[in-house]
Structures are given as C-alpha cells and as structure tokens.
Backbone as a ProteinNet text record, in pm:
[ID]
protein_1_A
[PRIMARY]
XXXXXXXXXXXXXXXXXXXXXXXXXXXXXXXXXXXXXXXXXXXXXXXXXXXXXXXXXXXXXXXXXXXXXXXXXXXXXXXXXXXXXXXXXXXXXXXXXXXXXXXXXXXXXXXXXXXXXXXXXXXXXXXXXXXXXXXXXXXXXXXXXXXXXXXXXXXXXXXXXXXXXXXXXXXXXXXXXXXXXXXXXXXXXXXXXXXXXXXXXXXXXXXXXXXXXXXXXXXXXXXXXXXXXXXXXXXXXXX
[TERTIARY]
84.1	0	88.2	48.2	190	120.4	221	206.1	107	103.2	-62.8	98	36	80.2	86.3	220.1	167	69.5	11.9	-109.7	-261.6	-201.3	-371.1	-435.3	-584.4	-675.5	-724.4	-761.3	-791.9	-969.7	-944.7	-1117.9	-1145.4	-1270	-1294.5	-1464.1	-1470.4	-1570.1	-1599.7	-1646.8	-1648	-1562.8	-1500.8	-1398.5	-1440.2	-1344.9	-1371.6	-1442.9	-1367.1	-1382.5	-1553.7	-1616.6	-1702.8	-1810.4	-1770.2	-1895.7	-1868.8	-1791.1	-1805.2	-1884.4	-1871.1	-1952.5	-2119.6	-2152.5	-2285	-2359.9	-2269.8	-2308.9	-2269.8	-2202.4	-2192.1	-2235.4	-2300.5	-2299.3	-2464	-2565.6	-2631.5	-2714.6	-2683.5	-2757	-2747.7	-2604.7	-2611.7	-2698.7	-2673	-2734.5	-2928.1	-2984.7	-3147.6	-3163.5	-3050.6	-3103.4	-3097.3	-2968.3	-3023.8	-3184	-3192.3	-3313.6	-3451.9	-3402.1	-3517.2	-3533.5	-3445	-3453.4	-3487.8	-3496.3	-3588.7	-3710	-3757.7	-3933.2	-3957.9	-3977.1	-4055.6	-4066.7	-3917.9	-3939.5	-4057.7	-4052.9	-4141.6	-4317.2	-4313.5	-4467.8	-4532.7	-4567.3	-4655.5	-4715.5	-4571	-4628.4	-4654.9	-4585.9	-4667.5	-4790.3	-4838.5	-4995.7	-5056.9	-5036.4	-5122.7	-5150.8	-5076.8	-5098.7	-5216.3	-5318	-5410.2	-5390.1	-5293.3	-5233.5	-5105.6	-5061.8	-4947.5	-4946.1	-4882.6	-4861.2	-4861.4	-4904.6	-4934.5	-4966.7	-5032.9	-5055.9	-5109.2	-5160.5	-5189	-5100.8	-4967.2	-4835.8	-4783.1	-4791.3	-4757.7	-4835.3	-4971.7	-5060.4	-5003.8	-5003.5	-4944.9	-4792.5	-4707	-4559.3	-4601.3	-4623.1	-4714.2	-4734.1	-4856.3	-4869.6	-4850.6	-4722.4	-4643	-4553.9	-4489.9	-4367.7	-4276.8	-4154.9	-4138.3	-4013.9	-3923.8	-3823.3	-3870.9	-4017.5	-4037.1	-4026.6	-4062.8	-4096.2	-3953.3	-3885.7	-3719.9	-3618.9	-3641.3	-3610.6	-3620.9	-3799.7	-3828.8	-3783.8	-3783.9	-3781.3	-3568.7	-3513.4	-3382	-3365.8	-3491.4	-3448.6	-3481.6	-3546	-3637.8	-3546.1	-3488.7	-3407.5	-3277.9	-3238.6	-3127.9	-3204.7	-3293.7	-3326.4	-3319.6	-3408.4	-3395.6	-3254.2	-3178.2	-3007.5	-2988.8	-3000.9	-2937.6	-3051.2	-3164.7	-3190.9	-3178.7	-3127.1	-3039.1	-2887.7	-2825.4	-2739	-2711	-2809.2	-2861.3	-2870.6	-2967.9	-2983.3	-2878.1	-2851	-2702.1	-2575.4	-2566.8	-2460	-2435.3	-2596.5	-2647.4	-2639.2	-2665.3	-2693.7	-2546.7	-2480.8	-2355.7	-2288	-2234.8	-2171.4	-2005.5	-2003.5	-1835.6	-1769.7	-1680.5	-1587.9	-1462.2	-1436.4	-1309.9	-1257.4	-1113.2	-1132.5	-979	-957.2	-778.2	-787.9	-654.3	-645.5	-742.5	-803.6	-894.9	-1045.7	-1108.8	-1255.2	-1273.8	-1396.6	-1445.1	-1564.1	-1572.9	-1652.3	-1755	-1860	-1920.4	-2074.2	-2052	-2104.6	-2211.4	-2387.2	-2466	-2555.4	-2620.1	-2749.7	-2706.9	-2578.2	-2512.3	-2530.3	-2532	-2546.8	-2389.8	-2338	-2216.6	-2248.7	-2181.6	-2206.2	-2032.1	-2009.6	-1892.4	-1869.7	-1782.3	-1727.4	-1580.3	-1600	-1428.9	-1377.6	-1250.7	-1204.5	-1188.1	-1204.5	-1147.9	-1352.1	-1426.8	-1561.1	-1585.8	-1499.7	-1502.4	-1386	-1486.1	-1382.7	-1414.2	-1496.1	-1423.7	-1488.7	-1495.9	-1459.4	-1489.2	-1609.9	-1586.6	-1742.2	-1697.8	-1789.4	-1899.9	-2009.9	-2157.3	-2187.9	-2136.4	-2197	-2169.7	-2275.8	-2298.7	-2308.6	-2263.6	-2260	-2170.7	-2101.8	-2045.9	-2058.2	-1953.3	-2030.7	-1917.3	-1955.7	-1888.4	-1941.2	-1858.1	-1951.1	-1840.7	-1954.9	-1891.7	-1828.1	-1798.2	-1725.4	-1813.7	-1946.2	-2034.4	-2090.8	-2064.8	-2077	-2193.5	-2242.6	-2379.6	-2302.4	-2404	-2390.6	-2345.8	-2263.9	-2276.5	-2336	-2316.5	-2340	-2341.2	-2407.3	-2487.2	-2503.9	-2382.2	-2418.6	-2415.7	-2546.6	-2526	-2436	-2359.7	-2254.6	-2257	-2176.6	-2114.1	-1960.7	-1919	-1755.5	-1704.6	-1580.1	-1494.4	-1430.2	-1461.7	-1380.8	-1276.8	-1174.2	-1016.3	-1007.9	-1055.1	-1019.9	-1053.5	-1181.5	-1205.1	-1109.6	-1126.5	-971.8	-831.2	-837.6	-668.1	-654.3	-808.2	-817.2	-797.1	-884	-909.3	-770.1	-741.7	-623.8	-468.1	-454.4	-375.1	-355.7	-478.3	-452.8	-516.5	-505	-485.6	-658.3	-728.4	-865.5	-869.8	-940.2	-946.1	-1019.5	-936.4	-1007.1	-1048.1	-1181.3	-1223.9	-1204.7	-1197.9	-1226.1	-1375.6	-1450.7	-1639.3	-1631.8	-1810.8	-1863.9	-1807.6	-1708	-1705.4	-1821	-1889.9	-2023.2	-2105.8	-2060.1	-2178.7	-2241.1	-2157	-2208.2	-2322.4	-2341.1	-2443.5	-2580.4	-2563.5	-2677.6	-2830.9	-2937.3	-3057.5	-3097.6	-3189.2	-3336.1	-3454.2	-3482.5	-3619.3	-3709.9	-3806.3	-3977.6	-4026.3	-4179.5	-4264.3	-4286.6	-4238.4	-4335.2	-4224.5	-4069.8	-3949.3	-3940.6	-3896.3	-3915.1	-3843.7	-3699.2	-3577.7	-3567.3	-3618.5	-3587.2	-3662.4	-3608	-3609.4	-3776.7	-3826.7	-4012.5	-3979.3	-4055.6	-4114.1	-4011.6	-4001.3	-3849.8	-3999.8	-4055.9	-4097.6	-4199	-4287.3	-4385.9	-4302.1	-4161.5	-4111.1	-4029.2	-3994.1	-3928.1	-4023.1	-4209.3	-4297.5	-4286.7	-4327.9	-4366.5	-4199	-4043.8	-3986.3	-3969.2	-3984.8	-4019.2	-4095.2	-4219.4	-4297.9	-4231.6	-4172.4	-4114.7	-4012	-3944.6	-3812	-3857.2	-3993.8	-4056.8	-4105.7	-4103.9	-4191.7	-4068.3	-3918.6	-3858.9	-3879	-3909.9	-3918.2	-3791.6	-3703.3	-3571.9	-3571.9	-3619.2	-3611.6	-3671.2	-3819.8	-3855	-3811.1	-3746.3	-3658.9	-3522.9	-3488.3	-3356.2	-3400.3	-3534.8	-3576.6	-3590	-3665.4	-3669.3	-3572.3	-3442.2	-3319.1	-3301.1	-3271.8	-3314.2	-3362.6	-3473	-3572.9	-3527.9	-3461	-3443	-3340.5	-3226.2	-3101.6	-3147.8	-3233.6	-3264.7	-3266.2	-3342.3	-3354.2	-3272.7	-3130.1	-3068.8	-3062.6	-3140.7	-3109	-3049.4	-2994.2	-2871.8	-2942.3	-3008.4	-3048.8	-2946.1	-2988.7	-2895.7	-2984.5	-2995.6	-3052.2	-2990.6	-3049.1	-3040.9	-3121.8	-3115.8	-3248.3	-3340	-3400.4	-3545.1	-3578.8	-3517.3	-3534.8	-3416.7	-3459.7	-3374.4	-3346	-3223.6	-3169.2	-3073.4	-3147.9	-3061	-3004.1	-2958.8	-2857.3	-2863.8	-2875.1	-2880.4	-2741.5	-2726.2	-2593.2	-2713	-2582.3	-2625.6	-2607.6	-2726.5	-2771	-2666.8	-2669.5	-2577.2	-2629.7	-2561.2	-2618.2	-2654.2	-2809.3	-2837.6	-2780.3	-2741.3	-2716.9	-2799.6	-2716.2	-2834.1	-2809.2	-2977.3	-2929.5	-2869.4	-2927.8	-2881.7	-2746.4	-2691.9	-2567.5	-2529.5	-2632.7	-2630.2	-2620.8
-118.3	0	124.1	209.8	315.3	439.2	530.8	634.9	671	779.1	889.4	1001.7	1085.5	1217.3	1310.1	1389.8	1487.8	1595.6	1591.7	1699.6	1659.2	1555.9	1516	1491.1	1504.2	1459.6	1382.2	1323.1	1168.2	1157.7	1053.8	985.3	876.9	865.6	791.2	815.8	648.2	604.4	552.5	478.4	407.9	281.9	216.7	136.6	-10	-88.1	-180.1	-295.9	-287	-453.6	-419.4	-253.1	-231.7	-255.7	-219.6	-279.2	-380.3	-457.7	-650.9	-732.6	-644.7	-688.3	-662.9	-525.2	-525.2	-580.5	-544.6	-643.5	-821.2	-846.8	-1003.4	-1048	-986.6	-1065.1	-1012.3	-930.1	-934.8	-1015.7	-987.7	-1117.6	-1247.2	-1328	-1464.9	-1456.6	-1358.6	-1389.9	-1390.5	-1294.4	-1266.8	-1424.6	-1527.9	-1653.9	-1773.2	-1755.1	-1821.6	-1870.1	-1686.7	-1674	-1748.7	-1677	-1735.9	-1853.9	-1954.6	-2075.6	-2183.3	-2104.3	-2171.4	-2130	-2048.7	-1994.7	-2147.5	-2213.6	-2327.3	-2424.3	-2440.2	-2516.4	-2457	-2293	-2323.7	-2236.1	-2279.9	-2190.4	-2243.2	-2395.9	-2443	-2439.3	-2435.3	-2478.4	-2293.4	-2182.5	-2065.4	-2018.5	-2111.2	-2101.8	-2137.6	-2232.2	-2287.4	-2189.7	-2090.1	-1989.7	-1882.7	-1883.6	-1791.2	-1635.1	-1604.3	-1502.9	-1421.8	-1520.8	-1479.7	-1383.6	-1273.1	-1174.1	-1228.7	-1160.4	-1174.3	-1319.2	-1377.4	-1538.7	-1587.2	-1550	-1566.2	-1627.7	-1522.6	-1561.8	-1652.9	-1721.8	-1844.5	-1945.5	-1916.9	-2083.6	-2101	-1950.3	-1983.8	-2033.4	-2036.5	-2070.2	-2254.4	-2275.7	-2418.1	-2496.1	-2432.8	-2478	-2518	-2449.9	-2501.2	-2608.8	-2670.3	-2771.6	-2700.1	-2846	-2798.5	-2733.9	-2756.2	-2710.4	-2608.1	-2567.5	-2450.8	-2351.1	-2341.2	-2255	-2256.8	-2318.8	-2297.7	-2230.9	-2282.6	-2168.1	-2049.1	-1998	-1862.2	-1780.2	-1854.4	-1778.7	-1788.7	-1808	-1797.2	-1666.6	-1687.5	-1552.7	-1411.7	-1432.7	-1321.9	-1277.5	-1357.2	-1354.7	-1304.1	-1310.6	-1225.6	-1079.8	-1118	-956.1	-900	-898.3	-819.1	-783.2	-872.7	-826.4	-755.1	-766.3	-642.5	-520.2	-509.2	-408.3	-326.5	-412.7	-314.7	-300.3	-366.3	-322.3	-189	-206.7	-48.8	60.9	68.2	164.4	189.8	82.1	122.2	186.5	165.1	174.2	357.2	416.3	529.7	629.7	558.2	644.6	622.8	566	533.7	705.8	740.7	881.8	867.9	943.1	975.7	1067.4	1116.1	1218.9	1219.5	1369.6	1362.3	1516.3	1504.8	1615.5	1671.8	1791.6	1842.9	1965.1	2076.5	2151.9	2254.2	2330.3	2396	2368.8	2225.4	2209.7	2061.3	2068.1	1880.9	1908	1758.2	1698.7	1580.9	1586.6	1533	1465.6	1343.8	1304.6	1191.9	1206.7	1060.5	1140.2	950.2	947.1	1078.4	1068.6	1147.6	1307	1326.2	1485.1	1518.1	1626.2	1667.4	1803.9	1824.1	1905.8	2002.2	2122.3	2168.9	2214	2242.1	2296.3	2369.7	2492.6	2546.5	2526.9	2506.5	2517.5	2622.9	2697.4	2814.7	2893.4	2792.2	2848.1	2743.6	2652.9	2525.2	2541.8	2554.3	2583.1	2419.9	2334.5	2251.6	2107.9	1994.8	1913.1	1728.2	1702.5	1578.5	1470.8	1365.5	1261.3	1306.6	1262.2	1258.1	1169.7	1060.9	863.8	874.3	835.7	765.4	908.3	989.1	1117.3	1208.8	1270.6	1347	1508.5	1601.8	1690.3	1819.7	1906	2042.7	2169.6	2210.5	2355.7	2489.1	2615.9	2732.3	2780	2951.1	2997.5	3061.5	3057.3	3123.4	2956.1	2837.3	2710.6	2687.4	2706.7	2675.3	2548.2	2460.2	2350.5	2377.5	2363.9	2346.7	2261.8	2124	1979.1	1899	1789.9	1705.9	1576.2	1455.5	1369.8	1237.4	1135.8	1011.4	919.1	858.8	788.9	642.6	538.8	382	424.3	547.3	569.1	557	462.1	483.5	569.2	625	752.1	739.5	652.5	678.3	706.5	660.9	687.6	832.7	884.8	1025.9	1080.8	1105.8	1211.5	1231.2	1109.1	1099.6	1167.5	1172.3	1237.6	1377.5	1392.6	1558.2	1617.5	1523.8	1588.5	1591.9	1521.8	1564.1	1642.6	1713.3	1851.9	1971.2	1930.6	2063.3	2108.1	1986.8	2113.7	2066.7	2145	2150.8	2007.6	1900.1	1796.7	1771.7	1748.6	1766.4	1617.1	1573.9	1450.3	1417.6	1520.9	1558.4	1677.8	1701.5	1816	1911.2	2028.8	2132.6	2225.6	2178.3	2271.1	2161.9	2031.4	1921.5	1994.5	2050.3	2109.4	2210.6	2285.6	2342.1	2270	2199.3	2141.1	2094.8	2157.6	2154.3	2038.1	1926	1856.2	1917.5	1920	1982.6	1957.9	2044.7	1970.2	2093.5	2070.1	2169.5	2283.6	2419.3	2504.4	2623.5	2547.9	2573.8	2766.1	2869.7	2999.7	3040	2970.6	3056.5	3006.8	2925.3	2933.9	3054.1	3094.8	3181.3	3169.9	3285.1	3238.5	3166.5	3067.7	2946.9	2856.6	2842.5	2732.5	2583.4	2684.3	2553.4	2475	2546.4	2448.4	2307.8	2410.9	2324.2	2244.4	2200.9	2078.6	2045.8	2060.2	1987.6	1884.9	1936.1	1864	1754.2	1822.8	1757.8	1606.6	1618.5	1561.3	1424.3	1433.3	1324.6	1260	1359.5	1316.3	1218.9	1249.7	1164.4	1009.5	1031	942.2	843.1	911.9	824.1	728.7	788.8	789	842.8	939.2	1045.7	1107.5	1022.2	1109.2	1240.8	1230.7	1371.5	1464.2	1424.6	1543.5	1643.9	1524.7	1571.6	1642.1	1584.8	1659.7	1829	1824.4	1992.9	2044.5	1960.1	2088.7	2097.1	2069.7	2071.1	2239.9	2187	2315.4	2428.7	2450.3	2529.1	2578.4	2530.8	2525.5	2636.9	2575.5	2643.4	2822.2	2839.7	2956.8	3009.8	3002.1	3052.1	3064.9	2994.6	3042.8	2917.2	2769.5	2674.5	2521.5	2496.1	2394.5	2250.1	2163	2048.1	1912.4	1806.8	1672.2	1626.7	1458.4	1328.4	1231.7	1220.4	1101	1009.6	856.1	787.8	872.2	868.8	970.8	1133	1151.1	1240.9	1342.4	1497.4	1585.7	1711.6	1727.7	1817.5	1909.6	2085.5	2171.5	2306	2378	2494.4	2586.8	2733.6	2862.4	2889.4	2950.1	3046.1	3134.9	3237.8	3353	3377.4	3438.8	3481.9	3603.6	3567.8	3650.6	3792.1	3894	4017	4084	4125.6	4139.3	4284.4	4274.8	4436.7	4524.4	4638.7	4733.3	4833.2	4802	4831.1	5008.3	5073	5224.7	5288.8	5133.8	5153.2	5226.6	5203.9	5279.6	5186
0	0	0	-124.8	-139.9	-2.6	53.7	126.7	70.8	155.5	153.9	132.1	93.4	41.7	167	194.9	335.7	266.8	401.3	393.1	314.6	254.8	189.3	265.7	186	249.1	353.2	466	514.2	490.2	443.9	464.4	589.9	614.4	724.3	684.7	667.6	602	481.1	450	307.9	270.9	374.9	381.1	285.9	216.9	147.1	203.6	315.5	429.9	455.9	476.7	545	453.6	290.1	166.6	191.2	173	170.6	225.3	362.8	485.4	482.8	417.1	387.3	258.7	132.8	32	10.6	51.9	53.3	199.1	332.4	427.3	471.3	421.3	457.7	371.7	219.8	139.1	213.4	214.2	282.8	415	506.5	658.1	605.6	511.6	423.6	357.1	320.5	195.9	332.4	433.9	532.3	616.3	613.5	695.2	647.9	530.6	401.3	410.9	385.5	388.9	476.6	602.7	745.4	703.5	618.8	618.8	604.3	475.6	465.1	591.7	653.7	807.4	891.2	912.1	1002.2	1015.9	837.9	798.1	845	776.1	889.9	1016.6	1082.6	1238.6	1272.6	1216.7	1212.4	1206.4	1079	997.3	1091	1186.3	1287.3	1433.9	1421.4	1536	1515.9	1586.8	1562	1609	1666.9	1675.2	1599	1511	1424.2	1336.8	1309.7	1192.9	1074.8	965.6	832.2	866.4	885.9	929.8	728.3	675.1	490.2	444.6	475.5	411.3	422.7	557.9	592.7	576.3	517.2	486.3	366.8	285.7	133.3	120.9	185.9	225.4	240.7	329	395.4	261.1	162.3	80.6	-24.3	-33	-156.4	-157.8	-247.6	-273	-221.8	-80.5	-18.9	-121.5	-172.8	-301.8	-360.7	-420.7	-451.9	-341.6	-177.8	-111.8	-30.4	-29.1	-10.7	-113.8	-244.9	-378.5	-333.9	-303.7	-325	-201.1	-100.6	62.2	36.1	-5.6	-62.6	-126.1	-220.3	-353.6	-266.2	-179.8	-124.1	-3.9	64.2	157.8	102.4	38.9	-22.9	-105.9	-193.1	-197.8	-121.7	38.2	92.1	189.3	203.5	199.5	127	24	-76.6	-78.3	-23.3	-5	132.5	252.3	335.5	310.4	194.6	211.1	120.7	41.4	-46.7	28.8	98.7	202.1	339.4	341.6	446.9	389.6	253.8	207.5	199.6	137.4	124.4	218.5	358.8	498.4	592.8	539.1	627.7	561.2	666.4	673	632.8	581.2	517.7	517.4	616.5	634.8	611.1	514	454.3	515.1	554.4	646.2	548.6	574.5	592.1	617.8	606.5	676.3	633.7	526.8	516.7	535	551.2	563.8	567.9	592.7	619.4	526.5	467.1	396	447.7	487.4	545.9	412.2	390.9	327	380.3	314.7	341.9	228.1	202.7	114.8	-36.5	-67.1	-137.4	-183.5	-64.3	-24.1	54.6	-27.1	57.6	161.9	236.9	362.8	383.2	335.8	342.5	471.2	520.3	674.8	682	652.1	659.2	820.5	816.2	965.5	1048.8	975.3	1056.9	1120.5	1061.7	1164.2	1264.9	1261.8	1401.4	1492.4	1613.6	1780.2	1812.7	1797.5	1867.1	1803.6	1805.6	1712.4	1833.3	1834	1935.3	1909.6	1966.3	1921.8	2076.2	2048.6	2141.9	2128.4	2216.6	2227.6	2060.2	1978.8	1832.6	1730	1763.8	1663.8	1686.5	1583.8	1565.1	1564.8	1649.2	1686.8	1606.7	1537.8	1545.2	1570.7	1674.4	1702.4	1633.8	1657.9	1608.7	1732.5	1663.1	1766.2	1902.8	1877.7	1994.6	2087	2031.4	2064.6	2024.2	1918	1863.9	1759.1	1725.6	1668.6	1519.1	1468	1346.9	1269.1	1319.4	1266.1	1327.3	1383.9	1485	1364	1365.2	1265.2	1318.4	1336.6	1353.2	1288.9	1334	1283.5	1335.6	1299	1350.5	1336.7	1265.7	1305.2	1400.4	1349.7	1476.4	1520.3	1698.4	1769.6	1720.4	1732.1	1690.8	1612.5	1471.2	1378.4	1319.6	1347.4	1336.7	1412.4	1529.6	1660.1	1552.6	1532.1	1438.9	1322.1	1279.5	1120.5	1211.9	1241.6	1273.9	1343.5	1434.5	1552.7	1402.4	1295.4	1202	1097.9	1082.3	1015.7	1106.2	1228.3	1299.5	1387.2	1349.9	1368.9	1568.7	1623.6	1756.3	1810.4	1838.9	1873	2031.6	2086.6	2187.5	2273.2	2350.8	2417.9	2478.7	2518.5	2531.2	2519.9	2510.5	2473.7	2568	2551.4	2616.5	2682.6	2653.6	2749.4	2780.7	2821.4	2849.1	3006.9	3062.3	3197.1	3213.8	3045.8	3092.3	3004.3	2991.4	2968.2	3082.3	3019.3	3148.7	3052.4	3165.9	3134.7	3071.2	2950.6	2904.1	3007.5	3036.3	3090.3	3054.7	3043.9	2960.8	3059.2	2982.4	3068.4	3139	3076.8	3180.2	3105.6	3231.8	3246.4	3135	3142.3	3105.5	2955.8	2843.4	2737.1	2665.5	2532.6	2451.4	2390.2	2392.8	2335	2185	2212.9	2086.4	2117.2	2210.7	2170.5	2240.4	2359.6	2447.1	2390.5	2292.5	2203.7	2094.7	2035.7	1970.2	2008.6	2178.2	2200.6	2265.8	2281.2	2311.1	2173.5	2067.3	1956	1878.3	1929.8	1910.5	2002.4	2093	2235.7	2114.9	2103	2119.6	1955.4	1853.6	1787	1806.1	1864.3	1946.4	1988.9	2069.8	2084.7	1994.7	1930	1776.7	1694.6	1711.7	1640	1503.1	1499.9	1371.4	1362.7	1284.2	1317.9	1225.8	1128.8	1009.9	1102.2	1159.5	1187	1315.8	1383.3	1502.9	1442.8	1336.5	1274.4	1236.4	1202	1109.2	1231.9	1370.1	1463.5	1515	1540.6	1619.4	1526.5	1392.9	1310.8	1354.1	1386.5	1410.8	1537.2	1662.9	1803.1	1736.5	1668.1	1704.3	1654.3	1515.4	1479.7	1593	1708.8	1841.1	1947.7	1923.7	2013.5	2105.4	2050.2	2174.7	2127.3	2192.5	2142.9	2210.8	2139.8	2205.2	2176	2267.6	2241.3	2322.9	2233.5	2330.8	2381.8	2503	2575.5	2609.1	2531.4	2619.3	2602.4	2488	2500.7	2485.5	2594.7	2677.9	2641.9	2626.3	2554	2668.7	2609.3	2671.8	2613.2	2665.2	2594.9	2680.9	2592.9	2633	2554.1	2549.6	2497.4	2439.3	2322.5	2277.6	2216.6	2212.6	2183.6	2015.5	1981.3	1848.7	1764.8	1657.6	1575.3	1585.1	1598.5	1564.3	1456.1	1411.7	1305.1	1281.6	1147.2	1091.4	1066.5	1098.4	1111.8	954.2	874.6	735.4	730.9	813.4	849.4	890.7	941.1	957.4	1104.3	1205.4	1286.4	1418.2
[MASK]
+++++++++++++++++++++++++++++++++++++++++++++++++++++++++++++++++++++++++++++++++++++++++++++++++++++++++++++++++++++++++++++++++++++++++++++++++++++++++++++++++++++++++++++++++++++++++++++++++++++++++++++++++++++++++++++++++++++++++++++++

C-alpha cells in the first residue's frame, strides 16, 4: 500500500472490508433466513395469533423445493436491499487543513475550519460547534472515535475529548421559564417526535431550536438543551 501524500486529504468512512460486509454478508445472513421460512410456515400457519398469518398458509402450501427456492431468492433480496440503504446512509468524512466533507445518502455538507472551535464525538454522533458554541453539525454515525480524533487531531482542527459545554446542559420539561419564546412548544412537539422515532422530523426541529438560540442533544429519550447567543443582526442604516 503506497504512502498517503503529506497533507492530503484523510477519509474515514467508506472502507472496502465495510462494503463486503454489507453487500456479501447481509444477502447470505437474508437466503439463510429465508430458507428456514418453509421449516417453520406451517407450524406458524397454525398460530391464531401470528402476523401476516396468509403468508404463511401460502408458504405451507407449496412444494417444499419450490418454497425454499423462493424464501432464498427473497431472503437475499432483501439483503441487498439493506445493504442499499445502508450503504447510502452510512456517513463519510473527509477532512484536511482547510474544511471537512461530510457526506450521506449522497449529499455533501462543506465545513471550513477556521468556523469550528471545537470538534468531538456525542456517544454515536459526531459533533462540530462554532465559535459562539452553537452547533454546526450534529451527525449520527457507527464511526470509529479513533479513527475520526486521528483524522481531525492531524490537520490541525481543535479535537475535543467531550462536549465542552456538556455542563451546561438543562433537562427539558414543559413550561421551563428561562428558554427563549417558541423554543418551548417546539421541544414539546420535538419531544414526542423523538418518541416516535421520527428522526427527520426531530432533525428539522433541532433546526428550528437552534434559529432561536437553543442547542439540544438526546439522551435515552429524553432531551436536553442549552442557549448560545444569536448573531447580531445588521443594522441596514448603519447605525
């Protein structure tokens, strides 16, 4: 494997071993699976409480070679259709000394360095903040910590070990005095989102929070945030 070039780029994410593993290992683990259907439609079909219970009289009823064929073919389709979608949503960061590249579902995300103070993982996501500590970018990840720290801590950008302001972080509960007006309706409605696992729509209001000035993160459920302060608008008069 020839050198890396000083100063290039590093990536982290997208690794060969890591496609192999989703395209050749979730098909086999989907034709496995598949291939127990015919074992145990039957004795399924016979449960009067069972899900899609249809599917399994029609499974039952076929030759047992035909319904081992198909629960094969099907069982690997759908391997290859998480490994489609994993392949898509798995995150990819390419970092060096002027900006990070933050890539999923093939959308790129630019980041100069010089608007990031600080640079650190949150449990399963990746965190960069600005210089007033407002979020820049909040990204679910399966990356590995080391291997990000090492990217980042080698072209220089400010690598954190935890969140530098995890201390001021409050417990949401409804109703609380000191957040900014509208914030408290919209971590009511992000709240039950969270709950739902609605991750998009919890992603637009994190959105919506920060316009205001409030910096949220989850735990187990249950959210919790912190105020920075708002950019100062210009004054078109100049005054």
């Amino acid at each position: 494997m020839s050198a890396r070039e000083p100063g290039a780029a590093t990536t982290v994410g997208g690794d060969v071993g890591e496609l192999v593993v989703m395209w050749l290992g979730f098909p086999l683990l989907g034709a496995a699976v598949g291939g127990l259907l015919p074992l145990v439609a039957d004795g399924v079909a016979g449960l009067p409480w069972a899900p899609v219970q249809g599917w399994f009289e029609l499974v039952a009823g076929l030759p047992y070679r035909r319904a081992l064929v198909g629960g094969v073919l099907l069982g690997m389709l759908a391997g290859l259709l998480v490994a489609h979608v994993g392949t898509r949503e798995r995150l990819i960061v390419t970092v060096d000394r002027g900006g990070v590249r933050l890539r999923r579902d093939g959308v790129d995300r630019d980041l100069l360095r010089r608007c990031v103070t600080a640079v650190f993982t949150d449990r399963r996501e990746l965190v960069l903040l600005g210089p007033a500590g407002e979020e820049l970018t909040r990204e679910r990840s399966d990356l590995s910590r080391r291997r990000l720290r090492d990217a980042f801590r080698e072209h220089g950008w400010p690598w954190q070990d935890a969140d530098p302001h995890r201390e001021a972080y409050r417990r949401w509960v409804e109703g609380l005095p000191d957040l900014p007006p509208g914030a408290d309706p919209l971590l009511r409605a992000r709240q039950r989102a969270v709950e739902a696992d609605r991750e998009r729509d919890a992603r637009e209001m994190r959105g919506e929070l920060a316009r205001l000035g409030v910096v949220v993160r989850d735990e187990d459920k249950r959210q919790y945030w912190r105020t920075v302060p708002l950019p100062r608008e210009e004054n078109p008069e100049g005054r």
